[in-house]
mmCIF file of C-alpha atoms in Angstrom:
data_model
loop_
_atom_site.group_PDB
_atom_site.id
_atom_site.type_symbol
_atom_site.label_atom_id
_atom_site.label_comp_id
_atom_site.label_asym_id
_atom_site.label_seq_id
_atom_site.Cartn_x
_atom_site.Cartn_y
_atom_site.Cartn_z
ATOM 1 C CA UNK A 1 -9.628 -11.197 -8.713
ATOM 2 C CA UNK A 2 -10.515 -11.231 -5.111
ATOM 3 C CA UNK A 3 -12.501 -9.100 -2.870
ATOM 4 C CA UNK A 4 -9.799 -8.788 -0.560
ATOM 5 C CA UNK A 5 -7.609 -6.785 -3.323
ATOM 6 C CA UNK A 6 -9.710 -5.029 -3.898
ATOM 7 C CA UNK A 7 -10.195 -3.663 -0.347
ATOM 8 C CA UNK A 8 -6.500 -3.102 -0.540
ATOM 9 C CA UNK A 9 -6.581 0.572 -0.789
ATOM 10 C CA UNK A 10 -10.213 1.582 0.173
ATOM 11 C CA UNK A 11 -9.463 3.659 2.823
ATOM 12 C CA UNK A 12 -6.994 6.052 1.439
ATOM 13 C CA UNK A 13 -7.536 6.259 -2.201
ATOM 14 C CA UNK A 14 -5.790 5.492 -5.140
ATOM 15 C CA UNK A 15 -1.976 4.837 -5.300
ATOM 16 C CA UNK A 16 -0.694 7.111 -8.138
ATOM 17 C CA UNK A 17 2.850 5.406 -9.091
ATOM 18 C CA UNK A 18 4.983 2.160 -8.535
ATOM 19 C CA UNK A 19 8.788 2.741 -8.145
ATOM 20 C CA UNK A 20 12.033 0.841 -8.997
ATOM 21 C CA UNK A 21 13.510 1.529 -5.996
ATOM 22 C CA UNK A 22 17.072 -0.113 -7.182
ATOM 23 C CA UNK A 23 16.632 1.908 -10.829
ATOM 24 C CA UNK A 24 17.208 -1.358 -12.434
ATOM 25 C CA UNK A 25 20.335 -2.931 -11.713
ATOM 26 C CA UNK A 26 20.878 -5.953 -8.896
ATOM 27 C CA UNK A 27 21.255 -5.109 -5.550
ATOM 28 C CA UNK A 28 24.041 -6.462 -3.570
ATOM 29 C CA UNK A 29 23.520 -5.210 0.146
ATOM 30 C CA UNK A 30 26.747 -3.167 -0.526
ATOM 31 C CA UNK A 31 25.572 0.047 -1.996
ATOM 32 C CA UNK A 32 25.187 3.082 0.301
ATOM 33 C CA UNK A 33 23.463 4.910 -2.440
ATOM 34 C CA UNK A 34 20.808 2.854 -4.298
ATOM 35 C CA UNK A 35 18.592 5.451 -6.122
ATOM 36 C CA UNK A 36 14.764 4.935 -7.056
ATOM 37 C CA UNK A 37 14.078 6.994 -9.828
ATOM 38 C CA UNK A 38 10.181 7.637 -10.608
ATOM 39 C CA UNK A 39 9.265 5.332 -13.571
ATOM 40 C CA UNK A 40 6.046 5.100 -15.580
ATOM 41 C CA UNK A 41 2.757 5.093 -13.478
ATOM 42 C CA UNK A 42 2.771 0.954 -13.622
ATOM 43 C CA UNK A 43 -0.733 -0.287 -11.724
ATOM 44 C CA UNK A 44 0.382 -1.600 -8.223
ATOM 45 C CA UNK A 45 0.144 -5.857 -8.506
ATOM 46 C CA UNK A 46 -0.319 -8.399 -5.572
ATOM 47 C CA UNK A 47 1.934 -11.394 -4.943
ATOM 48 C CA UNK A 48 0.820 -13.160 -7.897
ATOM 49 C CA UNK A 49 1.897 -10.638 -10.133
ATOM 50 C CA UNK A 50 -1.987 -9.194 -10.624
ATOM 51 C CA UNK A 51 -2.720 -5.932 -11.162
ATOM 52 C CA UNK A 52 -4.794 -4.284 -8.026
ATOM 53 C CA UNK A 53 -8.086 -2.558 -9.336
ATOM 54 C CA UNK A 54 -10.559 0.132 -7.876
ATOM 55 C CA UNK A 55 -12.128 -1.393 -4.389
ATOM 56 C CA UNK A 56 -15.621 -2.659 -4.332
ATOM 57 C CA UNK A 57 -17.753 -0.445 -2.776
ATOM 58 C CA UNK A 58 -20.366 -3.495 -2.521
ATOM 59 C CA UNK A 59 -17.614 -6.134 -1.157
ATOM 60 C CA UNK A 60 -18.581 -8.638 1.479
ATOM 61 C CA UNK A 61 -16.035 -8.422 3.970
ATOM 62 C CA UNK A 62 -16.870 -7.764 7.650
ATOM 63 C CA UNK A 63 -15.340 -4.749 9.632
ATOM 64 C CA UNK A 64 -15.654 -5.433 13.202
ATOM 65 C CA UNK A 65 -13.889 -5.979 16.366
ATOM 66 C CA UNK A 66 -12.541 -2.525 16.063
ATOM 67 C CA UNK A 67 -10.256 -1.636 19.309
ATOM 68 C CA UNK A 68 -11.844 0.278 21.724
ATOM 69 C CA UNK A 69 -9.659 0.878 24.595
ATOM 70 C CA UNK A 70 -5.809 1.808 24.975
ATOM 71 C CA UNK A 71 -4.450 -1.861 24.634
ATOM 72 C CA UNK A 72 -6.426 -4.190 23.020
ATOM 73 C CA UNK A 73 -6.655 -8.324 21.313
ATOM 74 C CA UNK A 74 -8.502 -7.999 18.562
ATOM 75 C CA UNK A 75 -9.549 -10.892 16.986
ATOM 76 C CA UNK A 76 -11.089 -12.378 13.484
ATOM 77 C CA UNK A 77 -13.584 -15.062 12.303
ATOM 78 C CA UNK A 78 -13.744 -17.589 9.555
ATOM 79 C CA UNK A 79 -14.699 -14.857 7.138
ATOM 80 C CA UNK A 80 -12.901 -11.964 5.568
ATOM 81 C CA UNK A 81 -12.447 -9.510 8.210
ATOM 82 C CA UNK A 82 -11.214 -6.141 8.222
ATOM 83 C CA UNK A 83 -9.541 -5.391 11.939
ATOM 84 C CA UNK A 84 -8.399 -2.296 13.206
ATOM 85 C CA UNK A 85 -6.614 -1.744 16.716
ATOM 86 C CA UNK A 86 -6.785 1.270 18.774
ATOM 87 C CA UNK A 87 -4.380 3.985 20.038
ATOM 88 C CA UNK A 88 -2.316 1.531 22.030
ATOM 89 C CA UNK A 89 0.086 -1.484 21.340
ATOM 90 C CA UNK A 90 -2.418 -3.908 20.197
ATOM 91 C CA UNK A 91 -2.448 -7.511 19.077
ATOM 92 C CA UNK A 92 -4.655 -8.441 15.974
ATOM 93 C CA UNK A 93 -4.990 -12.026 14.953
ATOM 94 C CA UNK A 94 -6.543 -12.318 11.430
ATOM 95 C CA UNK A 95 -8.054 -15.841 11.855
ATOM 96 C CA UNK A 96 -9.162 -17.828 8.635
ATOM 97 C CA UNK A 97 -10.517 -15.883 5.591
ATOM 98 C CA UNK A 98 -8.516 -13.380 3.642
ATOM 99 C CA UNK A 99 -8.316 -10.123 6.486
ATOM 100 C CA UNK A 100 -6.860 -7.004 5.982
ATOM 101 C CA UNK A 101 -5.405 -5.659 9.452
ATOM 102 C CA UNK A 102 -4.106 -2.662 11.018
ATOM 103 C CA UNK A 103 -3.215 -1.553 14.392
ATOM 104 C CA UNK A 104 -4.598 1.764 14.106
ATOM 105 C CA UNK A 105 -8.025 2.966 14.734
ATOM 106 C CA UNK A 106 -8.108 4.454 11.428
ATOM 107 C CA UNK A 107 -6.990 1.198 9.160
ATOM 108 C CA UNK A 108 -4.243 2.087 7.191
ATOM 109 C CA UNK A 109 -2.761 4.688 9.547
ATOM 110 C CA UNK A 110 0.216 4.757 12.378
ATOM 111 C CA UNK A 111 -0.376 5.128 15.424
ATOM 112 C CA UNK A 112 2.808 5.518 17.018
ATOM 113 C CA UNK A 113 2.595 2.280 18.949
ATOM 114 C CA UNK A 114 3.977 -1.469 18.749
ATOM 115 C CA UNK A 115 1.383 -3.239 17.633
ATOM 116 C CA UNK A 116 1.320 -6.957 17.120
ATOM 117 C CA UNK A 117 -0.571 -8.062 13.755
ATOM 118 C CA UNK A 118 -1.329 -12.154 12.585
ATOM 119 C CA UNK A 119 -2.508 -12.647 9.455
ATOM 120 C CA UNK A 120 -2.638 -16.456 10.322
ATOM 121 C CA UNK A 121 -4.949 -18.293 7.903
ATOM 122 C CA UNK A 122 -5.715 -17.022 4.255
ATOM 123 C CA UNK A 123 -4.075 -14.114 1.930
ATOM 124 C CA UNK A 124 -3.979 -11.022 4.308
ATOM 125 C CA UNK A 125 -3.062 -7.373 3.807
ATOM 126 C CA UNK A 126 -1.142 -6.199 6.949
ATOM 127 C CA UNK A 127 -0.638 -2.396 7.352
ATOM 128 C CA UNK A 128 2.796 -1.827 9.457
ATOM 129 C CA UNK A 129 3.471 0.970 11.135
ATOM 130 C CA UNK A 130 6.328 2.393 13.909
ATOM 131 C CA UNK A 131 7.749 -0.239 15.717
ATOM 132 C CA UNK A 132 4.926 -2.639 14.468
ATOM 133 C CA UNK A 133 5.321 -6.931 13.807
ATOM 134 C CA UNK A 134 3.722 -8.845 11.255
ATOM 135 C CA UNK A 135 3.325 -12.652 10.544
ATOM 136 C CA UNK A 136 1.680 -13.286 7.701
ATOM 137 C CA UNK A 137 0.992 -16.848 8.699
ATOM 138 C CA UNK A 138 -0.175 -19.411 5.690
ATOM 139 C CA UNK A 139 -1.115 -18.221 2.487
ATOM 140 C CA UNK A 140 0.297 -15.033 0.022
ATOM 141 C CA UNK A 141 0.526 -12.414 2.237
ATOM 142 C CA UNK A 142 0.734 -8.308 1.289
ATOM 143 C CA UNK A 143 2.947 -6.204 3.610
ATOM 144 C CA UNK A 144 2.415 -2.712 3.711
ATOM 145 C CA UNK A 145 4.946 -0.228 5.504
ATOM 146 C CA UNK A 146 2.666 2.746 5.969
ATOM 147 C CA UNK A 147 3.817 5.991 4.761
ATOM 148 C CA UNK A 148 3.680 7.446 8.391
ATOM 149 C CA UNK A 149 5.377 4.731 9.678
ATOM 150 C CA UNK A 150 9.278 5.690 11.882
ATOM 151 C CA UNK A 151 11.673 3.904 13.481
ATOM 152 C CA UNK A 152 11.341 -0.217 12.124
ATOM 153 C CA UNK A 153 8.892 -2.418 11.322
ATOM 154 C CA UNK A 154 9.481 -6.026 11.488
ATOM 155 C CA UNK A 155 7.832 -9.340 9.440
ATOM 156 C CA UNK A 156 8.564 -12.244 10.764
ATOM 157 C CA UNK A 157 7.818 -14.670 7.915
ATOM 158 C CA UNK A 158 8.162 -12.767 5.142
ATOM 159 C CA UNK A 159 8.709 -14.975 2.038
ATOM 160 C CA UNK A 160 9.340 -13.253 -1.194
ATOM 161 C CA UNK A 161 8.685 -16.231 -3.645
ATOM 162 C CA UNK A 162 4.803 -15.716 -2.546
ATOM 163 C CA UNK A 163 4.341 -12.705 -0.117
ATOM 164 C CA UNK A 164 3.923 -9.190 -1.511
ATOM 165 C CA UNK A 165 6.026 -6.158 0.326
ATOM 166 C CA UNK A 166 4.644 -3.009 -0.185
ATOM 167 C CA UNK A 167 6.081 0.465 1.158
ATOM 168 C CA UNK A 168 4.274 3.502 0.562
ATOM 169 C CA UNK A 169 5.534 7.068 0.946
ATOM 170 C CA UNK A 170 4.503 10.686 0.434
ATOM 171 C CA UNK A 171 7.646 11.419 -1.340
ATOM 172 C CA UNK A 172 8.315 10.007 -5.064
ATOM 173 C CA UNK A 173 12.452 10.431 -4.194
ATOM 174 C CA UNK A 174 12.080 7.691 -1.334
ATOM 175 C CA UNK A 175 15.043 5.284 -1.807
ATOM 176 C CA UNK A 176 16.536 2.160 -0.462
ATOM 177 C CA UNK A 177 19.676 3.584 1.120
ATOM 178 C CA UNK A 178 21.216 0.110 1.919
ATOM 179 C CA UNK A 179 20.555 -3.620 2.995
ATOM 180 C CA UNK A 180 22.524 -5.523 5.499
ATOM 181 C CA UNK A 181 22.609 -8.982 6.850
ATOM 182 C CA UNK A 182 23.385 -9.475 10.375
ATOM 183 C CA UNK A 183 22.970 -13.355 12.643
ATOM 184 C CA UNK A 184 20.176 -14.455 9.837
ATOM 185 C CA UNK A 185 18.366 -11.210 9.285
ATOM 186 C CA UNK A 186 17.840 -9.062 6.737
ATOM 187 C CA UNK A 187 17.545 -5.133 7.625
ATOM 188 C CA UNK A 188 16.623 -2.792 4.346
ATOM 189 C CA UNK A 189 16.947 0.668 5.111
ATOM 190 C CA UNK A 190 15.168 3.497 3.449
ATOM 191 C CA UNK A 191 16.001 6.694 3.045
ATOM 192 C CA UNK A 192 13.016 8.078 4.952
ATOM 193 C CA UNK A 193 14.852 6.494 7.818
ATOM 194 C CA UNK A 194 12.601 3.748 8.241
ATOM 195 C CA UNK A 195 14.205 0.224 8.667
ATOM 196 C CA UNK A 196 12.397 -2.865 7.698
ATOM 197 C CA UNK A 197 13.626 -6.029 9.425
ATOM 198 C CA UNK A 198 12.922 -9.508 7.938
ATOM 199 C CA UNK A 199 14.373 -12.629 10.178
ATOM 200 C CA UNK A 200 15.492 -15.660 8.449
ATOM 201 C CA UNK A 201 16.045 -13.811 5.358
ATOM 202 C CA UNK A 202 19.930 -14.167 4.588
ATOM 203 C CA UNK A 203 20.431 -12.105 1.396
ATOM 204 C CA UNK A 204 19.640 -8.614 0.261
ATOM 205 C CA UNK A 205 16.373 -8.719 -1.582
ATOM 206 C CA UNK A 206 16.292 -8.465 -5.978
ATOM 207 C CA UNK A 207 15.217 -5.010 -7.174
ATOM 208 C CA UNK A 208 11.761 -6.213 -8.375
ATOM 209 C CA UNK A 209 10.581 -7.253 -4.842
ATOM 210 C CA UNK A 210 9.818 -4.008 -3.107
ATOM 211 C CA UNK A 211 7.115 -2.197 -4.663
ATOM 212 C CA UNK A 212 6.982 1.936 -3.787
ATOM 213 C CA UNK A 213 3.790 3.514 -4.065
ATOM 214 C CA UNK A 214 2.995 7.231 -3.633
ATOM 215 C CA UNK A 215 0.349 7.256 -1.228
ATOM 216 C CA UNK A 216 -2.945 9.717 -0.882
ATOM 217 C CA UNK A 217 -1.299 13.224 0.415
ATOM 218 C CA UNK A 218 -4.580 13.959 1.626
ATOM 219 C CA UNK A 219 -4.818 10.829 4.063
ATOM 220 C CA UNK A 220 -3.705 11.358 7.646
ATOM 221 C CA UNK A 221 -1.839 8.942 9.401
ATOM 222 C CA UNK A 222 -4.325 8.914 12.495
#
């Protein structure tokens, strides 16, 4: 298993459950009440179906270029980087390597500003907060809508065949309310009020595509 996957939840502790947001039924995109029920405590998996385990405290990934001002341009290297923004509307570029990107200064929370995250080459992890936009680039990427996110998050190049879509939540009753396709984009609406927009996706997602996970309730959105 790559060090990137072991880093995935290092900042906020372990996840306690994975949910089926559609309760085992195929979603047609028309239902207003697709129920999500708490399932067994199955392990969270990456885009290749491999189980994610506890983070490796000896990981060699670099943490660099943390944003310092209100709005920053943060760029990674050819290595595996951990890149954070600041309190403003940031642009984060991963470069080569398997990178972890967040527009928030704490790495996994939500600063409430519309950040732009570009994974570029490699298998990247993008933490998306309120009104953030993510572009994974080449590779099998993992897009995480943070538990503190409000409004909308946009994933410009989501590919359900290779990328992973994860929704953090503090509420075990969080559900997919409905899915709507309009003008070549899919909008997934959650019971929390958050929407996820997927340009280029022209049909509702199947019931095994979105992974709902309980976030550490002690995590502060930042």
